[in-house]
Tab-separated table of N, CA and C in Angstrom:
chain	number	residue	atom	x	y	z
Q	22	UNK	N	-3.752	-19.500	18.916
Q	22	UNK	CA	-4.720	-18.914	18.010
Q	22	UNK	C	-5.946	-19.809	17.956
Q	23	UNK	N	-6.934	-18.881	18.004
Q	23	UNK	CA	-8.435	-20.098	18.251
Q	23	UNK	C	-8.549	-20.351	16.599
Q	24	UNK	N	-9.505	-21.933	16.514
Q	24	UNK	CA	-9.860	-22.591	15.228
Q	24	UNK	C	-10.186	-21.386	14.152
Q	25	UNK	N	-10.403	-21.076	13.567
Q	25	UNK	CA	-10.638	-20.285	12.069
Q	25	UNK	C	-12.018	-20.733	11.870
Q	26	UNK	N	-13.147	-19.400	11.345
Q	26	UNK	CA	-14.022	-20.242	10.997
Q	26	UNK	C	-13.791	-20.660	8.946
Q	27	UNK	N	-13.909	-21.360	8.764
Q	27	UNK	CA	-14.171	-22.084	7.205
Q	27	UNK	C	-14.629	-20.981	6.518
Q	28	UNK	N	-13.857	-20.382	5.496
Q	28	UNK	CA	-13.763	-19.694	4.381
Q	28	UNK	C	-13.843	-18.231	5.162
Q	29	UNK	N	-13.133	-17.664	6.519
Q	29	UNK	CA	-12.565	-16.514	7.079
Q	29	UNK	C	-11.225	-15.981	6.091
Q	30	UNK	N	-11.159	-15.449	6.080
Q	30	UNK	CA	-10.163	-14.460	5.654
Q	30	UNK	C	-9.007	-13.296	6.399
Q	31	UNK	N	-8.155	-13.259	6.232
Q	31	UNK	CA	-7.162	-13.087	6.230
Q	31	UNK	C	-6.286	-12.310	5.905
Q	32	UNK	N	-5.345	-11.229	6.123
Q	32	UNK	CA	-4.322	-10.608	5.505
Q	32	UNK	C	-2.556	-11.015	6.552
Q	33	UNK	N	-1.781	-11.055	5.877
Q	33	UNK	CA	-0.560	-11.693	6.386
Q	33	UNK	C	0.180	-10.920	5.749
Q	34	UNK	N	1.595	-10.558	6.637
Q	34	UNK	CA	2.838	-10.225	6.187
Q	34	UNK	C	3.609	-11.226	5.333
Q	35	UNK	N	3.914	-12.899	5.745
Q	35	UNK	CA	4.293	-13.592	5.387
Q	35	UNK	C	4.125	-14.091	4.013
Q	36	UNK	N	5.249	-15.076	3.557
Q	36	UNK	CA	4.505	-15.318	2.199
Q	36	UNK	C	4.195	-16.888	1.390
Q	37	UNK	N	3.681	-17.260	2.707
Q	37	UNK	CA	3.044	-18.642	2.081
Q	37	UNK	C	1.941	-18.784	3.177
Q	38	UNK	N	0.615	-20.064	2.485
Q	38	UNK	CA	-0.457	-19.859	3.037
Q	38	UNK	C	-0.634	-21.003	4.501
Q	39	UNK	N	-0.734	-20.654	5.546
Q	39	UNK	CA	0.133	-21.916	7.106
Q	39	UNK	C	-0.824	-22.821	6.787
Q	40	UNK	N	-0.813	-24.128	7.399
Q	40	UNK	CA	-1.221	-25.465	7.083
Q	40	UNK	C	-3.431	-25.515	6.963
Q	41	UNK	N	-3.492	-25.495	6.149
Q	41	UNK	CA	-5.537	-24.880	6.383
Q	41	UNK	C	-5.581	-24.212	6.103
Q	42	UNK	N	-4.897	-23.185	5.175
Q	42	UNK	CA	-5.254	-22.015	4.816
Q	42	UNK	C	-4.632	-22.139	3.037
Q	43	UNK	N	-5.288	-21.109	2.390
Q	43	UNK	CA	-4.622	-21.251	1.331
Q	43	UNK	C	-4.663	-19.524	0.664
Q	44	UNK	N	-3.929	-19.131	-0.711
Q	44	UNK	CA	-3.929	-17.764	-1.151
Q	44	UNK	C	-5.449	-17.055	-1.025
Q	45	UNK	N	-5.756	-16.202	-1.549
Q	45	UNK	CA	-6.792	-15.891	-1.996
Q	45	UNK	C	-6.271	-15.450	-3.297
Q	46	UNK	N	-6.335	-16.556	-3.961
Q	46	UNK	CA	-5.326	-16.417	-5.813
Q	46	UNK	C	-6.118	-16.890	-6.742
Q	47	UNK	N	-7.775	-16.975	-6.475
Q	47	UNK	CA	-8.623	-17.584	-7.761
Q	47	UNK	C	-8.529	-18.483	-7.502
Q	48	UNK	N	-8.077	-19.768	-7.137
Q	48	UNK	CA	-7.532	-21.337	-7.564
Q	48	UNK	C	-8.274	-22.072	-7.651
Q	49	UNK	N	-8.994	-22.481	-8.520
Q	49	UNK	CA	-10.245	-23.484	-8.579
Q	49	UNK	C	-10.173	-25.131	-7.808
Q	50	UNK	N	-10.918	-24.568	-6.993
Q	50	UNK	CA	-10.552	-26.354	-6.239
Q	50	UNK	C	-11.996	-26.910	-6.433
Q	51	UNK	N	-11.879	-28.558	-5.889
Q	51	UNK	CA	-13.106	-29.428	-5.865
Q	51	UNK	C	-14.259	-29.369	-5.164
Q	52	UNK	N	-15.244	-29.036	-5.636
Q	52	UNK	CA	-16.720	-29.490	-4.677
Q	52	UNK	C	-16.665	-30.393	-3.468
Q	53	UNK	N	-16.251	-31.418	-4.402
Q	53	UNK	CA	-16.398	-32.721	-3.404
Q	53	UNK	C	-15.316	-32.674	-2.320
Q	54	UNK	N	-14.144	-32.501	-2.747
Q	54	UNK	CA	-12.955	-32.122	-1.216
Q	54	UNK	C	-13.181	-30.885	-0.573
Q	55	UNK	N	-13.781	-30.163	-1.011
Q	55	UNK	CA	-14.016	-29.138	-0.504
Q	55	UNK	C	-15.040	-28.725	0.098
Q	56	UNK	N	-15.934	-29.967	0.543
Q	56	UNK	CA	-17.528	-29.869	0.524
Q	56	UNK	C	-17.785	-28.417	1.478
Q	57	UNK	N	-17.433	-28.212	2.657
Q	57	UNK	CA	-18.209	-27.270	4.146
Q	57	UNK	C	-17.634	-25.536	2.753
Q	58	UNK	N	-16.358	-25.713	2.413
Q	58	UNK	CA	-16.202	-24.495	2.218
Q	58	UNK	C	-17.310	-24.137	0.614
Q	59	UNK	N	-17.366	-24.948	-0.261
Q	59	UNK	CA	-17.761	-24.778	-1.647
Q	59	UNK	C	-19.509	-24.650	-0.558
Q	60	UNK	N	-20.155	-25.080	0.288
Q	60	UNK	CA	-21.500	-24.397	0.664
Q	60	UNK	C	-21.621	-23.352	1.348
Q	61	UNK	N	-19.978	-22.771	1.610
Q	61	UNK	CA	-20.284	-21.596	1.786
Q	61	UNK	C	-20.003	-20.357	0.968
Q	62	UNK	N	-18.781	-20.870	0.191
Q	62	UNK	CA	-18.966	-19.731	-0.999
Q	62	UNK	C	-19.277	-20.299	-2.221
Q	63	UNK	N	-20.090	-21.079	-2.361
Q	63	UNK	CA	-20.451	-21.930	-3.993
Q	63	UNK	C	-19.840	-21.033	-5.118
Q	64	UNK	N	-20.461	-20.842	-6.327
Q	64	UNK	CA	-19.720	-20.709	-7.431
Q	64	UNK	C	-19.628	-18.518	-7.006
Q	65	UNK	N	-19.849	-18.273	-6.237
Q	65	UNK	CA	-19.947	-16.252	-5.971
Q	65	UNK	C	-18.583	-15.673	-6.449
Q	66	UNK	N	-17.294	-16.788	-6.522
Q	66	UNK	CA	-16.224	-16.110	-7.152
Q	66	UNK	C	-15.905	-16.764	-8.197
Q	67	UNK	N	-16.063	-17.524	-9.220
Q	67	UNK	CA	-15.671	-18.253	-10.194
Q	67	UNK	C	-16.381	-20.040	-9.807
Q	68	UNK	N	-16.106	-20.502	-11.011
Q	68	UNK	CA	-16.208	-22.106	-11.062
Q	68	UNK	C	-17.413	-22.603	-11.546
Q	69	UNK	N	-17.661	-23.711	-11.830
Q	69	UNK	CA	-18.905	-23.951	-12.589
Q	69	UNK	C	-19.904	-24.741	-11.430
Q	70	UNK	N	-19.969	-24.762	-10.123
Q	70	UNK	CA	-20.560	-24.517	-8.885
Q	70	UNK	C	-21.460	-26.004	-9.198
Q	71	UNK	N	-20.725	-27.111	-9.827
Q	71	UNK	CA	-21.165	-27.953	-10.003
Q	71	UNK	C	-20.338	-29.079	-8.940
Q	72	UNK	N	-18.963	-28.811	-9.810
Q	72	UNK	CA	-17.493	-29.676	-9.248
Q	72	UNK	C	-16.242	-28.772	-9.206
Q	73	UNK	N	-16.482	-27.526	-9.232
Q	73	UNK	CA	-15.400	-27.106	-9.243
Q	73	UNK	C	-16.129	-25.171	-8.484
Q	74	UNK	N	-14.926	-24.871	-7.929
Q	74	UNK	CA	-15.754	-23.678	-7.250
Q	74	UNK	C	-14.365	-22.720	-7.053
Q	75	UNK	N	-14.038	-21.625	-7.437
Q	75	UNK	CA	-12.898	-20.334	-6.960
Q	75	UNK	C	-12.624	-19.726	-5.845
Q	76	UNK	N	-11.679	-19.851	-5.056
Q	76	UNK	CA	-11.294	-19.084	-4.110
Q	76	UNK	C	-11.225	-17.803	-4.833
Q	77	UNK	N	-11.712	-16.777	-3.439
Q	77	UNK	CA	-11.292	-15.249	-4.017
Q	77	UNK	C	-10.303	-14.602	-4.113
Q	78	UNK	N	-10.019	-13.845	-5.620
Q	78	UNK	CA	-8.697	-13.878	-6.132
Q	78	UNK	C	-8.806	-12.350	-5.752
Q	79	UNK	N	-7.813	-12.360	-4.596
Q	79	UNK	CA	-7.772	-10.528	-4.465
Q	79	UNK	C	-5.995	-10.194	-4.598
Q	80	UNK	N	-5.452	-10.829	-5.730
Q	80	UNK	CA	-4.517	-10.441	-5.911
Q	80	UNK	C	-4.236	-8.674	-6.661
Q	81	UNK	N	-3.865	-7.485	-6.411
Q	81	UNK	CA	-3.535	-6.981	-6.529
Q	81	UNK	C	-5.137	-5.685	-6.727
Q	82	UNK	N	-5.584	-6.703	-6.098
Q	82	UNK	CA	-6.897	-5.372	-5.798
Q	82	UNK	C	-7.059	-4.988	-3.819
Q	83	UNK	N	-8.267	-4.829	-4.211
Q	83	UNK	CA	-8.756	-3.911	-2.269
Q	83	UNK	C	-9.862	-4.807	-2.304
Q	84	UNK	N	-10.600	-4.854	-0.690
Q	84	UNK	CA	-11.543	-5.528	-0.834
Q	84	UNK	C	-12.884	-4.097	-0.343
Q	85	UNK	N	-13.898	-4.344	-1.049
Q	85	UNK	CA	-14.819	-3.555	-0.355
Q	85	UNK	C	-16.303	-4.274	0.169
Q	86	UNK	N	-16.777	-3.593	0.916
Q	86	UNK	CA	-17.785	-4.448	1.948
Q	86	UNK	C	-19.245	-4.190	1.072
Q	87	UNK	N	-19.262	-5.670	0.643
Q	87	UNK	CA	-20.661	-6.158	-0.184
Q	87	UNK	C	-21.965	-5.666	1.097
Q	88	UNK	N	-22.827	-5.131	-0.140
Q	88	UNK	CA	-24.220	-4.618	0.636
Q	88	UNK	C	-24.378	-2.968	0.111
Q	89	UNK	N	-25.075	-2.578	0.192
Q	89	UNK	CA	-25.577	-0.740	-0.044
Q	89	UNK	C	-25.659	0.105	0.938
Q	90	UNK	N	-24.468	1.304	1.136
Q	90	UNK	CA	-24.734	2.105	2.238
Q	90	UNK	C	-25.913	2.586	1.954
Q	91	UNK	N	-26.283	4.164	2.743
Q	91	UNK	CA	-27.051	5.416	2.432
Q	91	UNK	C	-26.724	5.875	1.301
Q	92	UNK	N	-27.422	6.081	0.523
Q	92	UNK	CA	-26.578	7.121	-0.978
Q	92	UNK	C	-25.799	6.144	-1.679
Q	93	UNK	N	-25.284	4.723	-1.834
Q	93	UNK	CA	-24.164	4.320	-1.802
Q	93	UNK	C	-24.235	3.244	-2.945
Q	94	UNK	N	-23.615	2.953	-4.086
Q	94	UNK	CA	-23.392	1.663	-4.956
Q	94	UNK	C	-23.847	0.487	-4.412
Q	95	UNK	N	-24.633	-0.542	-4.704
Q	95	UNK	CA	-25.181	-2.036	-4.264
Q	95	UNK	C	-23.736	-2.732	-4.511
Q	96	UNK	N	-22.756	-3.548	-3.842
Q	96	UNK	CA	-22.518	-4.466	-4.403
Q	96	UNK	C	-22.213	-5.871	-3.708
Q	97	UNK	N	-22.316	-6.766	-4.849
Q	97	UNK	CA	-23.163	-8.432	-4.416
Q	97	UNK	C	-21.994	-8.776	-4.311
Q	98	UNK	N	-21.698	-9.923	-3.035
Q	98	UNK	CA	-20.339	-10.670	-2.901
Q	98	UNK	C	-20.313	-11.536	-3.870
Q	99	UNK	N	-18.460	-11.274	-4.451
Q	99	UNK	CA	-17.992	-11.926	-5.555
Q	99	UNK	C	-17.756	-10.625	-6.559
Q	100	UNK	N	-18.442	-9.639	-6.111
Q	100	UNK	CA	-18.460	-8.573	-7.784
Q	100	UNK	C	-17.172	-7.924	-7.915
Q	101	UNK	N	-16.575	-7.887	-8.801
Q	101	UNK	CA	-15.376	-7.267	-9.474
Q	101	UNK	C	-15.958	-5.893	-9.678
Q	102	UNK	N	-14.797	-4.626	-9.551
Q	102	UNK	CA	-15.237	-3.411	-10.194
Q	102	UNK	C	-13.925	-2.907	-10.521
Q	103	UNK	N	-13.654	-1.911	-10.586
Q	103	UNK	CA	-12.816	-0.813	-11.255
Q	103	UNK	C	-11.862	-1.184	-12.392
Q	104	UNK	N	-11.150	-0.629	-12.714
Q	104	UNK	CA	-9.849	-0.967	-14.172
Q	104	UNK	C	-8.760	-0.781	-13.496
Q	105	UNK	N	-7.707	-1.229	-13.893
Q	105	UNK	CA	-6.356	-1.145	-14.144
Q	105	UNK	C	-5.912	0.044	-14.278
Q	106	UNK	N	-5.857	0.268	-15.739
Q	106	UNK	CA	-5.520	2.209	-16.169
Q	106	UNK	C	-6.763	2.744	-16.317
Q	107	UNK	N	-6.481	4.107	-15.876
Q	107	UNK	CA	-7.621	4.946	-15.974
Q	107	UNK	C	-7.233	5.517	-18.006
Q	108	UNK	N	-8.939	5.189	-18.780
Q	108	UNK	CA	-8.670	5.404	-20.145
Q	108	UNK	C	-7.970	6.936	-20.636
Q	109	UNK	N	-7.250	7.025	-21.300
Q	109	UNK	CA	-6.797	8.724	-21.624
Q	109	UNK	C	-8.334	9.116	-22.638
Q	110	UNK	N	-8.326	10.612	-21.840
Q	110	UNK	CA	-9.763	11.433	-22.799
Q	110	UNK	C	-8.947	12.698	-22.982
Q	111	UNK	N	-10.003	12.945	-24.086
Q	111	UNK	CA	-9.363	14.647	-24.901
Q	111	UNK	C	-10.234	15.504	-24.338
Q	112	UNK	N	-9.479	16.766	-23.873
Q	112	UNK	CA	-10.326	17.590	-23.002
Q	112	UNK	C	-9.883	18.818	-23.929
Q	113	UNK	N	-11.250	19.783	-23.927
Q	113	UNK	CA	-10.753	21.283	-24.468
Q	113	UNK	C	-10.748	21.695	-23.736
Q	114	UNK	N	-9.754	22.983	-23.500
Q	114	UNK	CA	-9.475	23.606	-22.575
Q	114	UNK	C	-9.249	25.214	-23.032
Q	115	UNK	N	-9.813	26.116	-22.613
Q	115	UNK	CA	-9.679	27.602	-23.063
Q	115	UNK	C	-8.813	28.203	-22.860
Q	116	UNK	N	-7.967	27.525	-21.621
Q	116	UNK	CA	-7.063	28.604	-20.886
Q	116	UNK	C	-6.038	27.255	-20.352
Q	117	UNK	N	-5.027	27.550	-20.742
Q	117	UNK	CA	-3.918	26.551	-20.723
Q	117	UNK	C	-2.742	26.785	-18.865
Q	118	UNK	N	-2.182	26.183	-18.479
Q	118	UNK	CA	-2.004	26.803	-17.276
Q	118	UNK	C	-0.274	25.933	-16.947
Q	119	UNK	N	0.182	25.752	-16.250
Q	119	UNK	CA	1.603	25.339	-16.099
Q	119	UNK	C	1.841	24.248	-14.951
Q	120	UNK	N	0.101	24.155	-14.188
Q	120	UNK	CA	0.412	23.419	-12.885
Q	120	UNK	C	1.120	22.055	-13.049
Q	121	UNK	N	0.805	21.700	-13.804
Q	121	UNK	CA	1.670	19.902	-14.364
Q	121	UNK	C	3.048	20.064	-13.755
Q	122	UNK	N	3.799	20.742	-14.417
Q	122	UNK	CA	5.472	20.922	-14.575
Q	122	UNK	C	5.617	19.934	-15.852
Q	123	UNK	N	4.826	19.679	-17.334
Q	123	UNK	CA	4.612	18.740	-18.050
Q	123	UNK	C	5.231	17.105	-17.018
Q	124	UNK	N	4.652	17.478	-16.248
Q	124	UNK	CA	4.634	15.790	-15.903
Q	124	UNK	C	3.892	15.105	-15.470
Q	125	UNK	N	3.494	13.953	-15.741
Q	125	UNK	CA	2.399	13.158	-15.502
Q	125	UNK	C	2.212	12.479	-14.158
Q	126	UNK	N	1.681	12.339	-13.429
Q	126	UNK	CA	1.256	11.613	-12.061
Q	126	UNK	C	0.345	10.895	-12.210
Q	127	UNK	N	0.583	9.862	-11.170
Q	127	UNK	CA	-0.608	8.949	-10.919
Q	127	UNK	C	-1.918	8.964	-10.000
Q	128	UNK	N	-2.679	8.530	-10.076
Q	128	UNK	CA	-3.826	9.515	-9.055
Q	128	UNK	C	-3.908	7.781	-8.014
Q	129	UNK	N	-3.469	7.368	-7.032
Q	129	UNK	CA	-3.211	6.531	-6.732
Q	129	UNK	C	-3.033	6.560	-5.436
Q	130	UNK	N	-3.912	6.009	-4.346
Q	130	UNK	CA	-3.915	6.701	-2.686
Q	130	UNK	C	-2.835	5.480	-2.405
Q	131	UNK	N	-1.875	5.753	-1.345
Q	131	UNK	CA	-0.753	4.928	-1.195
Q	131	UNK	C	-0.668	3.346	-0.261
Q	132	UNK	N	-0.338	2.311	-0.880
Q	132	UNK	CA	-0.624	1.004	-0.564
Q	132	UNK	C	0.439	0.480	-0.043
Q	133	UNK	N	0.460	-0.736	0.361
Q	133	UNK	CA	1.159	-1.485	0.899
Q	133	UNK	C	0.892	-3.254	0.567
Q	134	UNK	N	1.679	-3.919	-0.335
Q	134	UNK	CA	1.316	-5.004	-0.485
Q	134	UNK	C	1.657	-5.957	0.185
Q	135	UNK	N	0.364	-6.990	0.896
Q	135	UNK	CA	0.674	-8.179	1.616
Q	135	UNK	C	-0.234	-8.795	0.906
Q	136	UNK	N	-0.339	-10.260	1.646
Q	136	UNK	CA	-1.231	-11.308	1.063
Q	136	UNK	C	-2.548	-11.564	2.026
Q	137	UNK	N	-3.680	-12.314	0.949
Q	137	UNK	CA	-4.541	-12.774	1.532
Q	137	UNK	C	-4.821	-13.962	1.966
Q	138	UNK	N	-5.116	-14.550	2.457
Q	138	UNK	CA	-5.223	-16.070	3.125
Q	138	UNK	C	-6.797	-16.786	3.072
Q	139	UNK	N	-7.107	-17.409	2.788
Q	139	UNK	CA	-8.499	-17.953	3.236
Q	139	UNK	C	-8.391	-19.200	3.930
Q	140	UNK	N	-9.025	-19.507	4.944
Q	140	UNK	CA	-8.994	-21.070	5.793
Q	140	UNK	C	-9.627	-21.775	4.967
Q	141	UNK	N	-8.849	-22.886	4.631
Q	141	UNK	CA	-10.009	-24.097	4.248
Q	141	UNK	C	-10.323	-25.286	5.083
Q	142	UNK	N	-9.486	-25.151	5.883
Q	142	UNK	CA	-10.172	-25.901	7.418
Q	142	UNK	C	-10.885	-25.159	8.731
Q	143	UNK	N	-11.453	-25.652	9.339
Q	143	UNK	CA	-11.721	-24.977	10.732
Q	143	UNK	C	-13.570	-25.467	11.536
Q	144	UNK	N	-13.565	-24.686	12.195
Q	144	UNK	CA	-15.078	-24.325	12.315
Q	144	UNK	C	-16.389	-24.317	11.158
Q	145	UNK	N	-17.124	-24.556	11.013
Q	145	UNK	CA	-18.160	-24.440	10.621
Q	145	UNK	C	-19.197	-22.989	11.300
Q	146	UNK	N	-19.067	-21.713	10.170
Q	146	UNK	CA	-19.998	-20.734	11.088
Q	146	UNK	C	-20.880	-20.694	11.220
Q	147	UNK	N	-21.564	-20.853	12.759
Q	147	UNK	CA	-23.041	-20.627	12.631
Q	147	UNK	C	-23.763	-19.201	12.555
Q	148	UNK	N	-25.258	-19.876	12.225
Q	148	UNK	CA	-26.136	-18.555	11.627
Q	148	UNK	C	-26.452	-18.341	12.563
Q	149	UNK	N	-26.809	-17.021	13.334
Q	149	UNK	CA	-27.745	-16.305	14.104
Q	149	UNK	C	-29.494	-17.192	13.689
């Protein structure tokens, strides 16, 4: 496997992070030990981007690709979005109907949970 570049990312079947790599679980590590990776993601996921800086915590979310399609939501790397539960609302309704079977479902497209990894060793990426 070729070097990793520094703060690449990762998804794995396995369940611990191999030697240079660590979760993507939030974990606030040091500026100073951490110097190549904290200048490349400084404080964009947590930490006070002084001495202390967050790996990205994508535990039990999705990741989506920072920037603005056509037509499309802006969003800035690091940004959190959606909820947990969707809130319950009161709806009137004129005409009552049976499709439920009174039972409740989840509106929930179907997943598969593995882990994320981030390198904290490797390469240094260069800029174009």
């Amino acid at each position: 496997m070729a070097e990793p570049f520094i703060g690449e990312i990762k998804m794995v079947g396995f369940n611990f992070p191999p030697k240079g790599w660590a979760f993507c679980d939030g974990a606030l590590l040091n500026s100073q030990q951490h110097g190549d990776l904290f200048s490349l993601l400084g404080n964009a996921f947590g930490g006070d981007g002084q001495t202390t800086f967050a790996l990205p915590d994508m535990r039990s979310r999705f990741p989506i690709g920072a920037g603005q399609g056509d037509e499309l939501t802006n969003y800035s790397r690091g940004e959190k979005g959606g909820v947990e539960e969707a809130p319950l609302h009161k709806m009137e309704a004129s005409a009552i109907g049976n499709t439920g079977s009174g039972h409740s479902h989840e509106n929930m497209p179907p997943f598969l949970a593995i882990y994320f990894i981030i390198a904290l060793q490797g390469k240094f990426p260069p800029r174009n």
